[in-house]
GROMACS .gro file of C-alpha atoms in nm:
model
  337
    1MET     CA    1   0.013   0.019  -0.016
    2ARG     CA    2   0.104   0.355  -0.084
    3ARG     CA    3   0.188   0.491   0.224
    4THR     CA    4   0.305   0.858   0.328
    5ARG     CA    5   0.606   0.794   0.657
    6LEU     CA    6   0.419   0.895   0.877
    7ALA     CA    7   0.140   0.632   0.794
    8GLY     CA    8   0.386   0.407   0.809
    9ALA     CA    9   0.459   0.501   1.141
   10LEU     CA   10   0.130   0.462   1.274
   11THR     CA   11   0.107   0.125   1.118
   12ALA     CA   12   0.437   0.091   1.283
   13ALA     CA   13   0.266   0.154   1.611
   14LEU     CA   14   0.012  -0.070   1.577
   15ALA     CA   15   0.197  -0.372   1.457
   16LEU     CA   16   0.362  -0.283   1.822
   17ALA     CA   17   0.067  -0.237   2.052
   18LEU     CA   18  -0.129  -0.541   1.854
   19ALA     CA   19   0.221  -0.767   1.982
   20ALA     CA   20   0.209  -0.607   2.289
   21THR     CA   21  -0.136  -0.656   2.405
   22GLY     CA   22  -0.164  -0.995   2.255
   23CYS     CA   23  -0.444  -0.850   2.010
   24GLY     CA   24  -0.719  -1.120   1.913
   25GLY     CA   25  -1.018  -1.265   1.918
   26GLY     CA   26  -1.168  -1.273   2.286
   27SER     CA   27  -1.511  -1.161   2.369
   28GLY     CA   28  -1.368  -0.884   2.522
   29GLY     CA   29  -1.637  -0.693   2.743
   30GLY     CA   30  -1.852  -0.420   2.592
   31THR     CA   31  -2.068  -0.322   2.870
   32ALA     CA   32  -1.885  -0.026   3.115
   33PRO     CA   33  -1.734  -0.070   3.414
   34GLY     CA   34  -2.039   0.028   3.700
   35GLY     CA   35  -2.342  -0.069   3.543
   36SER     CA   36  -2.316   0.235   3.266
   37SER     CA   37  -2.666   0.307   3.057
   38ALA     CA   38  -2.408   0.215   2.723
   39LYS     CA   39  -2.531  -0.095   2.487
   40SER     CA   40  -2.347  -0.412   2.590
   41ALA     CA   41  -2.222  -0.576   2.225
   42ALA     CA   42  -2.290  -0.809   2.050
   43THR     CA   43  -2.012  -1.047   1.955
   44ALA     CA   44  -2.011  -1.315   1.650
   45PRO     CA   45  -1.951  -1.706   1.791
   46ASP     CA   46  -1.609  -1.770   1.811
   47ARG     CA   47  -1.656  -1.993   1.615
   48VAL     CA   48  -1.659  -2.094   1.229
   49GLU     CA   49  -1.882  -2.276   1.016
   50PRO     CA   50  -1.745  -2.545   0.777
   51LEU     CA   51  -1.877  -2.612   0.476
   52ALA     CA   52  -2.138  -2.905   0.518
   53ALA     CA   53  -2.004  -3.088   0.164
   54PRO     CA   54  -1.613  -3.003   0.121
   55VAL     CA   55  -1.444  -3.156  -0.152
   56ALA     CA   56  -1.080  -3.304  -0.120
   57PRO     CA   57  -0.764  -3.111  -0.290
   58ARG     CA   58  -0.732  -3.136  -0.682
   59LEU     CA   59  -0.355  -3.075  -0.687
   60PRO     CA   60  -0.099  -3.036  -0.813
   61VAL     CA   61  -0.177  -2.649  -0.929
   62THR     CA   62   0.008  -2.341  -1.003
   63VAL     CA   63  -0.156  -1.979  -0.905
   64PRO     CA   64  -0.057  -1.624  -0.892
   65SER     CA   65   0.054  -1.505  -0.629
   66ALA     CA   66   0.006  -1.073  -0.475
   67ASP     CA   67   0.404  -1.061  -0.492
   68GLY     CA   68   0.408  -1.136  -0.813
   69ARG     CA   69   0.505  -1.487  -0.855
   70ALA     CA   70   0.353  -1.793  -0.975
   71VAL     CA   71   0.342  -2.055  -0.708
   72ALA     CA   72   0.307  -2.460  -0.740
   73VAL     CA   73   0.121  -2.597  -0.487
   74THR     CA   74   0.168  -2.957  -0.466
   75SER     CA   75   0.041  -3.112  -0.165
   76ALA     CA   76  -0.192  -2.913   0.135
   77ASP     CA   77  -0.137  -3.239   0.378
   78ARG     CA   78   0.039  -2.983   0.605
   79ILE     CA   79  -0.060  -2.628   0.585
   80VAL     CA   80   0.067  -2.306   0.781
   81PRO     CA   81  -0.260  -1.959   0.770
   82LEU     CA   82   0.006  -1.666   0.847
   83SER     CA   83  -0.364  -1.509   0.934
   84GLY     CA   84  -0.622  -1.517   1.109
   85SER     CA   85  -0.860  -1.421   0.856
   86LEU     CA   86  -0.673  -1.675   0.680
   87ASN     CA   87  -0.665  -1.958   0.893
   88GLU     CA   88  -1.044  -1.856   0.887
   89ILE     CA   89  -1.182  -1.930   0.542
   90VAL     CA   90  -0.895  -2.268   0.521
   91PHE     CA   91  -1.059  -2.364   0.830
   92THR     CA   92  -1.443  -2.283   0.721
   93LEU     CA   93  -1.327  -2.428   0.361
   94GLY     CA   94  -1.334  -2.761   0.577
   95LEU     CA   95  -0.925  -2.801   0.544
   96GLY     CA   96  -0.881  -2.689   0.954
   97GLY     CA   97  -0.770  -3.098   0.950
   98LYS     CA   98  -0.482  -3.013   0.766
   99VAL     CA   99  -0.389  -2.675   0.905
  100VAL     CA  100  -0.060  -2.692   1.158
  101ALA     CA  101  -0.003  -2.373   1.247
  102ARG     CA  102  -0.264  -2.040   1.305
  103ASP     CA  103  -0.160  -1.710   1.428
  104ILE     CA  104  -0.187  -1.471   1.729
  105THR     CA  105  -0.523  -1.359   1.631
  106ALA     CA  106  -0.696  -1.698   1.519
  107THR     CA  107  -0.903  -1.747   1.815
  108PHE     CA  108  -1.150  -1.894   1.758
  109GLU     CA  109  -1.265  -2.275   1.924
  110GLN     CA  110  -1.124  -2.474   1.592
  111ALA     CA  111  -0.801  -2.319   1.590
  112ALA     CA  112  -0.716  -2.227   1.917
  113GLU     CA  113  -0.499  -2.474   2.022
  114LEU     CA  114  -0.228  -2.499   1.760
  115PRO     CA  115   0.064  -2.334   1.760
  116VAL     CA  116   0.163  -1.934   1.681
  117VAL     CA  117   0.392  -1.848   1.444
  118THR     CA  118   0.313  -1.521   1.395
  119ARG     CA  119   0.252  -1.190   1.585
  120ALA     CA  120   0.077  -0.886   1.410
  121HIS     CA  121   0.185  -0.964   1.101
  122ASP     CA  122   0.555  -1.090   1.180
  123VAL     CA  123   0.634  -1.400   1.099
  124SER     CA  124   0.885  -1.624   1.274
  125ALA     CA  125   1.009  -1.873   0.990
  126GLU     CA  126   1.204  -2.129   1.191
  127SER     CA  127   0.886  -2.210   1.412
  128VAL     CA  128   0.724  -2.233   1.040
  129LEU     CA  129   0.962  -2.485   0.915
  130SER     CA  130   0.987  -2.675   1.210
  131LEU     CA  131   0.649  -2.778   1.124
  132ARG     CA  132   0.723  -2.923   0.806
  133PRO     CA  133   0.493  -2.707   0.590
  134THR     CA  134   0.352  -2.828   0.230
  135VAL     CA  135   0.202  -2.503   0.195
  136VAL     CA  136   0.212  -2.193   0.300
  137LEU     CA  137  -0.047  -1.906   0.336
  138ALA     CA  138   0.080  -1.472   0.333
  139GLU     CA  139  -0.048  -1.229   0.309
  140SER     CA  140   0.141  -0.852   0.114
  141THR     CA  141   0.141  -0.715   0.531
  142THR     CA  142   0.329  -1.047   0.620
  143GLY     CA  143   0.716  -1.023   0.725
  144PRO     CA  144   0.955  -0.974   0.749
  145ALA     CA  145   1.080  -1.033   0.370
  146GLU     CA  146   1.383  -1.208   0.591
  147ALA     CA  147   1.143  -1.430   0.703
  148ILE     CA  148   0.945  -1.506   0.371
  149ALA     CA  149   1.252  -1.568   0.166
  150GLN     CA  150   1.349  -1.758   0.423
  151ILE     CA  151   1.071  -1.979   0.376
  152ARG     CA  152   1.072  -1.965   0.061
  153ASP     CA  153   1.468  -2.064   0.015
  154ALA     CA  154   1.366  -2.409   0.199
  155GLY     CA  155   1.167  -2.444  -0.128
  156VAL     CA  156   0.814  -2.497   0.057
  157PRO     CA  157   0.540  -2.268  -0.176
  158LEU     CA  158   0.398  -1.989  -0.043
  159VAL     CA  159   0.118  -1.816  -0.161
  160VAL     CA  160   0.055  -1.417  -0.131
  161VAL     CA  161  -0.294  -1.291  -0.084
  162LYS     CA  162  -0.385  -0.965  -0.124
  163PRO     CA  163  -0.470  -0.805   0.182
  164ALA     CA  164  -0.878  -0.747   0.330
  165LYS     CA  165  -1.007  -0.356   0.318
  166GLU     CA  166  -1.326  -0.346   0.188
  167LEU     CA  167  -1.657  -0.592   0.166
  168ALA     CA  168  -1.566  -0.664  -0.187
  169ASP     CA  169  -1.212  -0.804  -0.111
  170VAL     CA  170  -1.499  -1.146   0.080
  171GLY     CA  171  -1.503  -1.304  -0.197
  172THR     CA  172  -1.181  -1.245  -0.388
  173ARG     CA  173  -0.976  -1.351  -0.103
  174ILE     CA  174  -1.199  -1.690  -0.086
  175ASP     CA  175  -1.135  -1.762  -0.417
  176ALA     CA  176  -0.754  -1.708  -0.388
  177VAL     CA  177  -0.712  -1.916  -0.072
  178ALA     CA  178  -0.957  -2.203  -0.263
  179ALA     CA  179  -0.792  -2.213  -0.586
  180ALA     CA  180  -0.385  -2.236  -0.412
  181LEU     CA  181  -0.560  -2.541  -0.237
  182GLY     CA  182  -0.662  -2.703  -0.501
  183VAL     CA  183  -1.040  -2.686  -0.394
  184ARG     CA  184  -1.183  -2.422  -0.633
  185ASP     CA  185  -1.587  -2.547  -0.628
  186SER     CA  186  -1.599  -2.521  -0.260
  187GLY     CA  187  -1.444  -2.163  -0.257
  188THR     CA  188  -1.728  -2.063  -0.494
  189ALA     CA  189  -1.955  -2.287  -0.257
  190LEU     CA  190  -1.825  -2.079   0.011
  191LYS     CA  191  -1.792  -1.726  -0.144
  192GLU     CA  192  -2.188  -1.767  -0.302
  193ARG     CA  193  -2.312  -1.925   0.117
  194THR     CA  194  -2.161  -1.558   0.230
  195GLN     CA  195  -2.293  -1.382  -0.001
  196GLU     CA  196  -2.624  -1.455   0.049
  197ARG     CA  197  -2.561  -1.422   0.409
  198ILE     CA  198  -2.435  -1.065   0.399
  199ASP     CA  199  -2.760  -0.949   0.122
  200ALA     CA  200  -2.966  -1.093   0.442
  201VAL     CA  201  -2.820  -0.885   0.664
  202ARG     CA  202  -2.824  -0.570   0.485
  203LYS     CA  203  -3.228  -0.621   0.377
  204GLY     CA  204  -3.255  -0.621   0.759
  205ILE     CA  205  -3.079  -0.272   0.782
  206PRO     CA  206  -3.355   0.012   0.942
  207ALA     CA  207  -3.431   0.259   0.701
  208ARG     CA  208  -3.319   0.600   0.847
  209GLU     CA  209  -3.388   0.944   0.737
  210GLU     CA  210  -3.001   1.060   0.835
  211LYS     CA  211  -2.743   0.816   0.894
  212PRO     CA  212  -2.559   0.736   1.239
  213ARG     CA  213  -2.192   0.864   1.174
  214VAL     CA  214  -1.969   0.664   1.337
  215ALA     CA  215  -1.564   0.726   1.475
  216PHE     CA  216  -1.363   0.392   1.440
  217LEU     CA  217  -1.083   0.465   1.782
  218TYR     CA  218  -0.792   0.192   1.735
  219VAL     CA  219  -0.721   0.218   2.121
  220ARG     CA  220  -0.463   0.013   2.280
  221GLY     CA  221  -0.418   0.192   2.637
  222SER     CA  222  -0.143   0.025   2.773
  223ALA     CA  223   0.123   0.093   2.493
  224ALA     CA  224  -0.118   0.430   2.510
  225VAL     CA  225  -0.165   0.444   2.104
  226TYR     CA  226  -0.486   0.618   1.998
  227LEU     CA  227  -0.577   0.608   1.698
  228LEU     CA  228  -0.898   0.763   1.484
  229GLY     CA  229  -0.944   0.573   1.176
  230GLY     CA  230  -1.016   0.687   0.799
  231ALA     CA  231  -1.117   0.636   0.472
  232GLU     CA  232  -0.800   0.403   0.447
  233SER     CA  233  -0.885   0.234   0.812
  234GLY     CA  234  -1.075  -0.059   0.636
  235ALA     CA  235  -1.396   0.002   0.858
  236SER     CA  236  -1.561   0.240   0.600
  237SER     CA  237  -1.722  -0.073   0.410
  238LEU     CA  238  -1.825  -0.214   0.727
  239LEU     CA  239  -1.992   0.097   0.847
  240GLU     CA  240  -2.153   0.167   0.511
  241ALA     CA  241  -2.269  -0.171   0.464
  242ALA     CA  242  -2.409  -0.123   0.825
  243GLY     CA  243  -2.622   0.178   0.690
  244ALA     CA  244  -2.425   0.413   0.855
  245VAL     CA  245  -2.135   0.721   0.762
  246ASP     CA  246  -1.753   0.672   0.860
  247ALA     CA  247  -1.695   0.972   1.093
  248GLY     CA  248  -1.370   0.943   1.004
  249LYS     CA  249  -1.340   0.911   0.643
  250GLU     CA  250  -1.649   1.223   0.642
  251SER     CA  251  -1.455   1.460   0.796
  252GLY     CA  252  -1.149   1.439   0.539
  253LEU     CA  253  -0.884   1.131   0.679
  254ARG     CA  254  -0.772   1.032   0.389
  255LYS     CA  255  -0.509   0.739   0.492
  256ASP     CA  256  -0.604   0.449   0.771
  257PHE     CA  257  -0.475   0.587   1.102
  258THR     CA  258  -0.434   0.951   1.219
  259PRO     CA  259  -0.315   1.041   1.599
  260LEU     CA  260  -0.635   1.133   1.823
  261THR     CA  261  -0.688   1.502   1.898
  262SER     CA  262  -0.976   1.655   1.979
  263GLU     CA  263  -0.930   1.861   1.743
  264ALA     CA  264  -1.029   1.556   1.462
  265LEU     CA  265  -1.309   1.420   1.743
  266ALA     CA  266  -1.449   1.744   1.708
  267GLN     CA  267  -1.475   1.753   1.310
  268ALA     CA  268  -1.591   1.409   1.335
  269ALA     CA  269  -1.862   1.463   1.534
  270PRO     CA  270  -1.947   1.118   1.618
  271ASP     CA  271  -2.261   0.968   1.745
  272ALA     CA  272  -2.159   0.649   1.812
  273ILE     CA  273  -1.791   0.495   1.842
  274LEU     CA  274  -1.674   0.178   1.714
  275VAL     CA  275  -1.377  -0.008   1.886
  276MET     CA  276  -1.222  -0.328   1.906
  277SER     CA  277  -1.299  -0.507   2.235
  278LYS     CA  278  -0.995  -0.528   2.365
  279GLY     CA  279  -0.882  -0.210   2.344
  280LEU     CA  280  -1.199  -0.112   2.534
  281ASP     CA  281  -1.075  -0.344   2.755
  282SER     CA  282  -0.717  -0.178   2.743
  283VAL     CA  283  -0.860   0.160   2.868
  284GLY     CA  284  -1.097   0.090   3.118
  285GLY     CA  285  -1.407  -0.011   2.916
  286ILE     CA  286  -1.690   0.299   2.876
  287ASP     CA  287  -1.607   0.490   3.084
  288GLY     CA  288  -1.212   0.458   3.061
  289LEU     CA  289  -1.264   0.554   2.684
  290VAL     CA  290  -1.481   0.865   2.743
  291LYS     CA  291  -1.185   1.034   2.925
  292ILE     CA  292  -0.972   0.972   2.646
  293PRO     CA  293  -0.944   1.382   2.522
  294GLY     CA  294  -1.215   1.483   2.323
  295VAL     CA  295  -1.406   1.184   2.374
  296ALA     CA  296  -1.664   1.345   2.627
  297GLN     CA  297  -1.710   1.625   2.416
  298THR     CA  298  -1.856   1.414   2.099
  299PRO     CA  299  -2.210   1.298   2.101
  300ALA     CA  300  -2.054   0.993   2.071
  301GLY     CA  301  -1.870   0.984   2.436
  302ALA     CA  302  -2.191   1.263   2.576
  303GLY     CA  303  -2.421   0.944   2.543
  304LYS     CA  304  -2.191   0.684   2.577
  305ARG     CA  305  -2.231   0.505   2.243
  306VAL     CA  306  -2.016   0.280   2.171
  307VAL     CA  307  -2.029  -0.026   1.915
  308THR     CA  308  -1.789  -0.310   1.971
  309VAL     CA  309  -1.638  -0.634   1.848
  310ASP     CA  310  -1.382  -0.886   1.889
  311ASP     CA  311  -1.101  -0.750   1.742
  312GLY     CA  312  -1.077  -1.116   1.594
  313VAL     CA  313  -1.334  -1.063   1.318
  314LEU     CA  314  -1.378  -0.683   1.280
  315LEU     CA  315  -1.131  -0.632   0.990
  316ASN     CA  316  -1.131  -1.015   0.863
  317TYR     CA  317  -1.392  -0.992   0.587
  318GLY     CA  318  -1.395  -1.356   0.555
  319PRO     CA  319  -1.675  -1.575   0.585
  320ARG     CA  320  -1.810  -1.441   0.907
  321THR     CA  321  -1.825  -1.086   0.769
  322ASP     CA  322  -2.250  -1.142   0.815
  323GLN     CA  323  -2.203  -1.211   1.176
  324VAL     CA  324  -1.999  -0.881   1.167
  325LEU     CA  325  -2.275  -0.691   0.998
  326LYS     CA  326  -2.509  -0.820   1.241
  327SER     CA  327  -2.383  -0.686   1.534
  328LEU     CA  328  -2.279  -0.416   1.373
  329VAL     CA  329  -2.681  -0.362   1.293
  330GLY     CA  330  -2.780  -0.477   1.603
  331GLN     CA  331  -2.633  -0.228   1.811
  332LEU     CA  332  -2.644   0.075   1.654
  333TYR     CA  333  -3.003   0.067   1.582
  334GLY     CA  334  -3.059  -0.079   1.892
  335GLU     CA  335  -3.202  -0.455   1.770
  336GLU     CA  336  -3.090  -0.800   1.742
  337LYS     CA  337  -3.121  -0.894   1.350
   0.00000   0.00000   0.00000
């Protein structure tokens, strides 16, 4: 992705915060300490739903990798997905029994006991190679580059998948993973199932004359990281699909994240705040969130209107995207669909 130097520094801060706090899809608390009147979070179940009739891999295949290579895959017997989203897709395709490792954010029930080889997009090549993988799935943001090169130099097929940024990426990523593992038919079935479920949630969104303005905040109190999401944060597509306005994007923030300031919050003027569940926990819940400078002065802060979704699923844009969208809609409009 094209980033300014400041945006790159913010991304590094995000990675450090994720590593320091063990960011993952826990069931964080959406209810404020002390009995706040704000709504409780509706979180997606921490379990994936594999296809009912998955197909066996048909290999070998040669597939394009997002880094410009053509990669030959001859076996899917020992799969290592290097992000939580990729783990989720592989398991949902029905190939969970062949997965031998996970990213720290892959905390759903079926993967929770697997060894962790990636934290905050930082992969341990030694840990990966010790598991004797027959194929590795990575994202463009996975690194360091030396680790990726080390895995490839060991002769392991490594396929890079473009990162997800919006709803339109859901089907594309499923197709890419399914093709790399030789299960294109399962990929088609999963893509169709996922889209049908997303469409069903969108049909149930209440019609409103004035759309709620929602600011996406990335906060990690333990690492003193407080950021306001903009157009490239990854949350805009979800918020817009939920019938809301991304307040950061609408206020003119064009990059991914910018440091959270009272002025930026005043410009965004959100009616509600979206935050990851572990981030909310890290600042002491809703009561702690509103103590961050500028938050209490927004309509969202004054009313303690906070929407939370588990870290491990919010921006995955994977097979559970319908559940994420359903959670957002239920919290924004005060009714579970």
